[in-house]
Coordinates of C-alpha atoms in Angstrom, one line a residue:
M1 CA -62.5 -8.6 50.6
R2 CA -62.2 -11.9 48.7
K3 CA -62.3 -9.9 45.4
G4 CA -59.4 -7.7 46.5
R5 CA -57.4 -10.7 47.5
T6 CA -58.0 -12.4 44.2
E7 CA -56.9 -9.3 42.3
F8 CA -53.7 -9.1 44.4
L9 CA -52.9 -12.8 43.7
F10 CA -53.5 -12.3 40.0
L11 CA -51.2 -9.2 40.0
L12 CA -48.5 -11.2 41.8
F13 CA -48.9 -14.1 39.4
T14 CA -48.5 -11.8 36.5
L15 CA -45.4 -10.2 37.8
V16 CA -43.8 -13.6 38.5
L17 CA -44.7 -14.8 35.0
F18 CA -43.1 -11.7 33.4
F19 CA -40.0 -12.3 35.5
I20 CA -39.7 -15.9 34.3
L21 CA -40.4 -15.1 30.7
G22 CA -38.0 -12.2 30.8
N23 CA -35.2 -14.6 31.7
I24 CA -36.2 -17.2 29.1
F25 CA -36.8 -14.7 26.3
P26 CA -34.5 -11.7 26.7
T27 CA -35.8 -8.2 26.1
N28 CA -34.7 -6.0 23.2
F29 CA -32.0 -4.4 25.4
S30 CA -30.4 -7.8 26.0
G31 CA -30.7 -8.5 22.3
C32 CA -28.7 -5.4 21.6
N33 CA -26.0 -6.5 23.9
K34 CA -26.0 -9.9 22.3
T35 CA -25.8 -8.4 18.9
E36 CA -22.9 -6.3 20.0
T37 CA -21.1 -9.4 21.2
L38 CA -21.8 -11.2 17.9
N39 CA -20.4 -8.2 16.0
E40 CA -17.1 -8.1 18.0
P41 CA -14.1 -8.4 15.6
D42 CA -13.0 -11.9 14.8
T43 CA -9.6 -12.6 16.4
S44 CA -9.5 -16.3 15.7
F45 CA -6.8 -15.7 13.1
Y46 CA -4.4 -13.9 15.5
P47 CA -2.4 -17.0 16.4
I48 CA -1.9 -17.9 12.8
L49 CA -0.9 -14.3 11.9
R50 CA 1.4 -14.1 14.8
A51 CA 3.1 -17.5 13.9
E52 CA 3.5 -16.4 10.3
F53 CA 5.3 -13.1 11.3
E54 CA 7.3 -14.9 13.9
K55 CA 8.7 -17.1 11.2
L56 CA 9.4 -14.1 8.9
Y57 CA 11.1 -12.3 11.7
N58 CA 13.3 -15.2 12.7
D59 CA 14.3 -15.7 9.1
K60 CA 15.2 -12.0 8.7
I61 CA 17.2 -11.7 12.0
T62 CA 19.3 -14.7 10.8
G63 CA 20.2 -12.7 7.8
G64 CA 21.1 -9.6 9.9
F65 CA 17.8 -7.7 10.4
S66 CA 18.2 -4.7 12.7
G67 CA 15.0 -2.7 13.4
A68 CA 11.4 -3.0 14.4
M69 CA 8.5 -5.1 13.1
I70 CA 5.0 -4.7 14.3
V71 CA 1.6 -5.9 13.1
S72 CA -1.8 -4.6 14.3
C73 CA -5.4 -5.4 13.6
D74 CA -7.9 -2.6 14.3
G75 CA -5.5 -1.0 16.8
D76 CA -4.7 -4.3 18.6
I77 CA -1.0 -5.2 18.4
V78 CA -0.8 -8.8 17.3
F79 CA 2.9 -9.1 16.7
E80 CA 5.8 -6.9 17.9
R81 CA 9.6 -7.5 17.8
Y82 CA 12.7 -5.4 18.0
K83 CA 16.3 -6.4 17.1
S84 CA 19.7 -4.7 17.2
F85 CA 23.2 -6.0 17.0
K86 CA 25.7 -5.5 19.8
N87 CA 28.5 -4.9 17.3
R88 CA 26.7 -1.8 15.9
R89 CA 26.8 1.6 17.6
V90 CA 23.0 2.0 17.9
N91 CA 22.4 4.2 20.9
A92 CA 21.7 1.1 23.1
N93 CA 19.2 -1.5 22.1
I94 CA 16.3 -0.9 19.7
N95 CA 13.0 -1.0 21.6
Q96 CA 9.4 0.4 21.4
N97 CA 10.7 3.9 22.2
S98 CA 13.3 4.0 19.4
R99 CA 12.7 6.6 16.8
F100 CA 13.5 5.9 13.1
Q101 CA 13.8 8.3 10.2
L102 CA 10.7 7.5 8.3
A103 CA 12.0 8.9 5.0
S104 CA 9.3 8.9 2.3
I105 CA 6.5 7.6 4.7
T106 CA 6.6 11.3 5.6
K107 CA 4.8 12.1 2.4
Q108 CA 1.5 10.8 3.8
F109 CA 1.7 13.3 6.7
T110 CA 2.3 16.1 4.2
A111 CA -0.6 14.9 2.1
V112 CA -3.0 14.8 5.1
A113 CA -1.9 18.3 6.2
I114 CA -2.9 19.6 2.7
L115 CA -6.2 17.7 2.9
Q116 CA -6.9 19.3 6.3
L117 CA -6.5 22.7 4.7
Y118 CA -8.8 21.6 1.9
E119 CA -11.4 20.5 4.4
K120 CA -11.3 23.9 6.0
G121 CA -11.7 25.6 2.7
L122 CA -8.3 27.3 2.8
L123 CA -7.2 25.9 -0.5
N124 CA -8.5 23.9 -3.5
L125 CA -6.7 20.8 -4.7
Y126 CA -6.7 22.3 -8.2
D127 CA -5.3 25.6 -7.2
T128 CA -1.9 26.4 -8.8
V129 CA 1.2 26.6 -6.7
Q130 CA 1.6 30.2 -7.7
K131 CA -1.6 31.2 -5.9
F132 CA 0.3 30.6 -2.7
I133 CA 3.9 31.0 -3.8
P134 CA 3.8 33.7 -6.5
E135 CA 7.6 33.5 -7.1
F136 CA 7.4 29.8 -8.0
P137 CA 9.0 29.7 -11.5
Y138 CA 6.9 26.9 -13.1
H139 CA 3.4 27.7 -14.4
N140 CA 0.2 25.7 -14.3
I141 CA 1.3 23.2 -11.8
T142 CA -1.5 22.3 -9.3
I143 CA -1.6 21.0 -5.8
H144 CA -3.2 17.9 -7.0
Q145 CA -0.3 17.2 -9.5
L146 CA 2.2 17.7 -6.7
L147 CA 0.4 15.2 -4.5
C148 CA 0.2 12.5 -7.1
H149 CA 3.6 13.1 -8.7
R150 CA 2.3 14.4 -12.0
S151 CA 3.8 17.8 -11.8
G152 CA 6.8 17.1 -14.0
L153 CA 9.1 18.8 -11.5
P154 CA 12.7 17.5 -11.5
N155 CA 13.9 15.7 -8.3
Y156 CA 16.0 18.1 -6.2
V157 CA 18.0 15.1 -4.8
Y158 CA 19.6 14.7 -8.2
F159 CA 20.2 18.3 -9.2
L160 CA 20.7 20.4 -6.1
D161 CA 24.5 19.8 -5.8
K162 CA 25.0 21.6 -9.1
F163 CA 23.7 24.8 -7.6
T164 CA 25.2 24.8 -4.1
D165 CA 28.6 25.9 -3.0
S166 CA 29.0 23.3 -0.3
R167 CA 27.6 20.0 0.7
Y168 CA 28.3 20.9 4.3
N169 CA 25.7 23.7 4.6
S170 CA 22.2 22.5 5.2
I171 CA 19.7 23.4 2.5
S172 CA 16.1 24.3 3.6
G173 CA 12.9 24.2 1.7
D174 CA 13.0 28.0 1.3
S175 CA 16.6 27.7 0.1
L176 CA 15.5 25.1 -2.5
L177 CA 12.7 27.5 -3.6
G178 CA 15.2 30.3 -4.0
L179 CA 17.5 28.1 -6.1
L180 CA 14.5 27.1 -8.3
V181 CA 13.6 30.7 -8.8
K182 CA 17.2 31.7 -9.7
N183 CA 18.2 28.6 -11.8
P184 CA 15.0 26.7 -12.7
P185 CA 16.0 23.3 -14.1
A186 CA 14.0 22.0 -17.0
I187 CA 10.9 20.1 -16.1
Y188 CA 10.8 16.4 -16.9
S189 CA 7.4 16.5 -18.6
N190 CA 4.5 18.8 -19.0
P191 CA 2.3 19.2 -15.9
G192 CA -0.3 16.4 -15.7
S193 CA 1.0 14.5 -18.7
R194 CA 2.6 11.6 -16.9
F195 CA 3.6 10.1 -13.5
R196 CA 7.1 10.7 -12.4
Y197 CA 8.1 10.4 -8.7
S198 CA 9.5 13.7 -7.4
N199 CA 10.5 14.6 -3.9
T200 CA 10.6 18.3 -5.0
G201 CA 6.8 18.4 -5.2
Y202 CA 6.4 17.4 -1.5
V203 CA 8.9 20.0 -0.3
I204 CA 6.8 22.6 -2.2
L205 CA 3.7 21.2 -0.5
S206 CA 5.3 21.8 2.9
L207 CA 6.0 25.4 1.9
I208 CA 2.3 25.8 0.9
V209 CA 1.2 24.6 4.3
E210 CA 3.5 27.3 5.9
R211 CA 2.3 30.0 3.6
V212 CA -1.4 29.2 4.1
T213 CA -1.3 28.8 7.9
G214 CA 1.5 31.2 8.9
E215 CA 3.0 28.4 11.0
S216 CA 6.2 26.4 10.6
F217 CA 5.6 23.0 9.1
H218 CA 7.1 21.4 12.3
D219 CA 4.5 23.1 14.5
Y220 CA 1.6 22.4 12.1
L221 CA 2.3 18.7 12.1
R222 CA 2.7 18.6 15.8
D223 CA -0.5 20.5 16.7
N224 CA -2.8 19.1 13.9
L225 CA -1.6 15.6 13.2
F226 CA 0.7 14.1 15.8
E227 CA -0.8 15.3 19.1
P228 CA -4.5 14.6 18.0
A229 CA -3.4 11.0 17.1
G230 CA -1.6 10.5 20.3
M231 CA 1.8 10.2 18.6
L232 CA 3.9 11.7 21.3
Q233 CA 7.1 10.2 20.1
T234 CA 6.8 11.6 16.5
E235 CA 8.5 14.8 15.4
L236 CA 9.8 16.5 12.3
L237 CA 13.5 17.1 12.4
V238 CA 14.6 20.7 11.7
P239 CA 18.4 21.1 11.5
D240 CA 19.9 23.4 14.1
I241 CA 16.6 23.7 15.9
N242 CA 15.5 20.2 17.1
D243 CA 18.0 17.8 15.5
N244 CA 18.8 15.9 18.6
F245 CA 15.7 14.7 20.4
P246 CA 15.5 11.6 22.7
N247 CA 15.7 8.0 21.4
M248 CA 17.0 8.9 17.9
L249 CA 18.6 5.9 16.2
T250 CA 21.6 6.1 14.0
G251 CA 21.3 4.9 10.4
Y252 CA 24.0 2.9 8.7
N253 CA 24.9 2.6 5.1
K254 CA 25.7 -0.6 3.3
F255 CA 29.3 -0.4 4.5
G256 CA 28.2 -0.1 8.1
H257 CA 29.2 3.6 8.4
D258 CA 27.1 6.3 10.2
S259 CA 25.1 8.2 7.6
R260 CA 23.0 10.4 9.8
E261 CA 24.3 13.8 8.6
D262 CA 23.3 15.1 5.2
Y263 CA 23.1 18.7 3.8
L264 CA 19.6 17.8 2.4
N265 CA 18.1 17.2 5.8
G266 CA 16.7 20.8 5.9
C267 CA 14.4 20.0 3.0
Y268 CA 11.3 18.2 4.4
G269 CA 7.8 17.3 3.5
D270 CA 9.2 14.5 1.3
K271 CA 11.0 13.1 4.3
G272 CA 12.1 14.3 7.8
V273 CA 9.7 12.8 10.2
W274 CA 11.1 10.6 12.9
S275 CA 8.8 8.1 14.7
T276 CA 8.4 4.8 16.5
A277 CA 6.7 1.7 15.2
R278 CA 3.9 2.0 17.8
D279 CA 3.3 5.6 16.9
L280 CA 2.7 4.6 13.3
V281 CA 0.0 2.1 14.5
L282 CA -1.6 5.0 16.3
W283 CA -1.4 7.1 13.1
D284 CA -3.1 4.4 11.1
Q285 CA -5.8 3.9 13.7
A286 CA -6.5 7.7 13.8
L287 CA -7.2 7.6 10.1
Y288 CA -9.6 4.7 10.5
D289 CA -11.4 6.6 13.3
S290 CA -11.5 9.9 11.3
V291 CA -9.6 11.7 14.1
I292 CA -7.4 13.6 11.7
I293 CA -9.5 14.0 8.5
K294 CA -13.0 12.9 7.5
N295 CA -13.3 9.5 5.9
E296 CA -14.5 10.9 2.6
T297 CA -11.5 13.2 2.5
L298 CA -9.2 10.2 3.2
E299 CA -10.8 8.4 0.3
L300 CA -9.4 11.2 -2.0
A301 CA -5.9 10.3 -0.8
L302 CA -6.4 6.6 -1.4
A303 CA -7.9 7.0 -4.9
P304 CA -5.7 6.2 -7.9
H305 CA -4.4 9.5 -9.4
G306 CA -0.9 8.8 -10.5
M307 CA -1.5 6.4 -13.4
P308 CA -4.4 5.2 -15.5
I309 CA -7.2 3.9 -13.2
S310 CA -6.8 0.4 -14.7
S311 CA -3.2 0.1 -13.6
K312 CA -2.5 -2.6 -11.0
H313 CA 0.1 -0.3 -9.4
N314 CA -0.9 3.3 -8.7
Y315 CA -0.4 6.3 -6.5
G316 CA -2.8 8.4 -4.5
Y317 CA -1.9 11.3 -2.3
G318 CA 1.1 10.1 -0.3
W319 CA 0.2 6.4 -0.6
R320 CA 1.1 3.8 -3.1
I321 CA -1.7 1.5 -4.2
A322 CA -1.4 -2.2 -5.2
N323 CA -4.5 -4.0 -6.5
Y324 CA -4.9 -7.7 -6.0
N325 CA -8.0 -9.0 -7.8
Q326 CA -10.0 -5.8 -7.1
T327 CA -8.7 -5.7 -3.5
S328 CA -6.5 -2.6 -2.7
V329 CA -3.5 -2.6 -0.4
Y330 CA -2.1 0.8 0.5
Y331 CA 1.6 1.3 1.4
H332 CA 4.7 3.4 1.2
T333 CA 8.3 2.7 1.5
G334 CA 11.3 5.0 2.4
W335 CA 15.0 5.1 2.2
W336 CA 17.2 7.8 3.7
Q337 CA 20.4 8.1 5.7
G338 CA 20.8 4.4 6.3
F339 CA 17.1 3.8 7.2
K340 CA 14.6 1.7 5.2
T341 CA 11.0 1.9 6.1
L342 CA 7.7 0.3 5.2
L343 CA 4.1 1.0 6.2
M344 CA 1.3 -1.3 4.7
R345 CA -2.4 -1.1 5.4
F346 CA -5.0 -3.7 4.5
P347 CA -8.2 -1.7 5.0
E348 CA -10.7 -4.5 4.4
N349 CA -9.3 -6.3 7.5
K350 CA -7.9 -3.2 9.2
I351 CA -4.5 -4.8 9.4
T352 CA -1.4 -2.6 9.5
V353 CA 2.2 -3.8 9.1
V354 CA 5.1 -1.6 10.0
I355 CA 8.7 -2.6 9.3
L356 CA 11.5 -0.1 10.2
K357 CA 15.2 -0.8 9.6
N358 CA 18.3 1.3 10.6
T359 CA 20.6 -0.3 8.2
L360 CA 20.9 -0.5 4.4
S361 CA 22.6 -3.9 4.7
G362 CA 20.9 -7.1 5.8
P363 CA 18.0 -9.0 4.4
K364 CA 15.5 -7.5 2.0
I365 CA 11.8 -7.8 2.8
Y366 CA 9.6 -8.3 -0.1
Q367 CA 6.1 -6.8 -0.5
E368 CA 4.9 -10.1 -1.8
E369 CA 6.0 -11.8 1.4
I370 CA 3.8 -9.6 3.5
V371 CA 0.8 -9.9 1.2
R372 CA 1.1 -13.7 1.1
I373 CA 1.3 -13.9 4.9
I374 CA -1.9 -11.9 5.2
G375 CA -3.5 -14.1 2.6
R376 CA -2.5 -17.3 4.3
S377 CA -3.5 -16.1 7.8
L378 CA -7.0 -15.0 6.8
S379 CA -7.6 -17.4 4.0
L380 CA -7.9 -14.6 1.4
P381 CA -7.4 -16.1 -2.1
Q382 CA -7.1 -12.7 -3.7
Y383 CA -3.7 -12.3 -2.3
F384 CA -2.4 -15.5 -3.9
D385 CA -3.7 -15.4 -7.4
D386 CA -2.4 -12.0 -8.6
K387 CA 1.2 -11.1 -9.1
I388 CA 1.9 -7.4 -8.7
E389 CA 5.0 -5.9 -10.4
I390 CA 6.6 -3.5 -8.0
D391 CA 7.2 0.1 -9.1
S392 CA 10.8 0.8 -9.9
A393 CA 11.0 3.5 -7.2
D394 CA 10.2 0.8 -4.6
L395 CA 13.3 -1.2 -5.6
L396 CA 15.0 1.0 -3.0
Y397 CA 13.4 -1.3 -0.5
F398 CA 11.9 -4.3 -2.4
E399 CA 13.1 -6.4 -5.3
S400 CA 10.7 -8.2 -7.6

């Protein structure tokens, strides 16, 4: 009897001791939770980053900025502002639902669409265009060369008016292809020999997507890029089919005139996507999370292909690359129909900057300004020491 009572008291004492020690020295499960807490992203720089962009924004609106400015970190919106002027006819005030013509930012959607087909084994990046478009009049040009602007193709924006009867009839990608077949302009350089920015190449890439999938480029982007990323306010404009969807802004040229209509709007892949600032944050986050393509495939798009690998300024597939002391910043600009656009990503810190304007007039926003702000906010010296010369094509938006 006494022995049983002693065993009971010993067991009770042991349980109490384990309970006490368990609270003093957490178990491995508590340790995991503590580790997760310690690994939470550092947000201590948010107030500094927000204050820096507030200063930039206030400076630009004083000079006449009209558009959207948004900064996110790993999907969290840190800074967001919208501005429009009451003396402009801008479909009411610009806000988070306002859709801007993204112009050449569209190229990264086209590049990712091609990379999805590559992932599925439906094409090889070194296939020639003629494998999918047999009537294409230029030989030995590969998909890779189209993506990184080393095809040598002339830019249709500069020659198409020589072969069309009227600037009032919309020209589609198929129409452009037909004109190339009938009257092929001379190429700028031999395929693969040098970098030369060409919108024509990205229109041809959109046609390859259509030939391979049997879908319209509009439907493919919607079903495989925009909807999976949650970009419900992003759409490719196709003239005479969906050229008047909700919340479309009007773009204004440097004289303040409406410049929305253009006979080249039917050519897309190089341009043509309309979106909001918030949807572009969702897009960038979907890329980080491998929702659209695998990370190793995305790395192909962000690798330097356009110029020698030692160049401080380079081009991947739909992204420009600027190198600051071995740290890469990826971005693209756009300019079309009164819109100026910029998307910058700082992958080491998962910071995304989106600036969208619906006027060609007003203050310029310099690439260096954004880089310096990120450097100051996060105390990153690599963004202070290296001066990057901006590619001449980017002078459409920036000035060095």
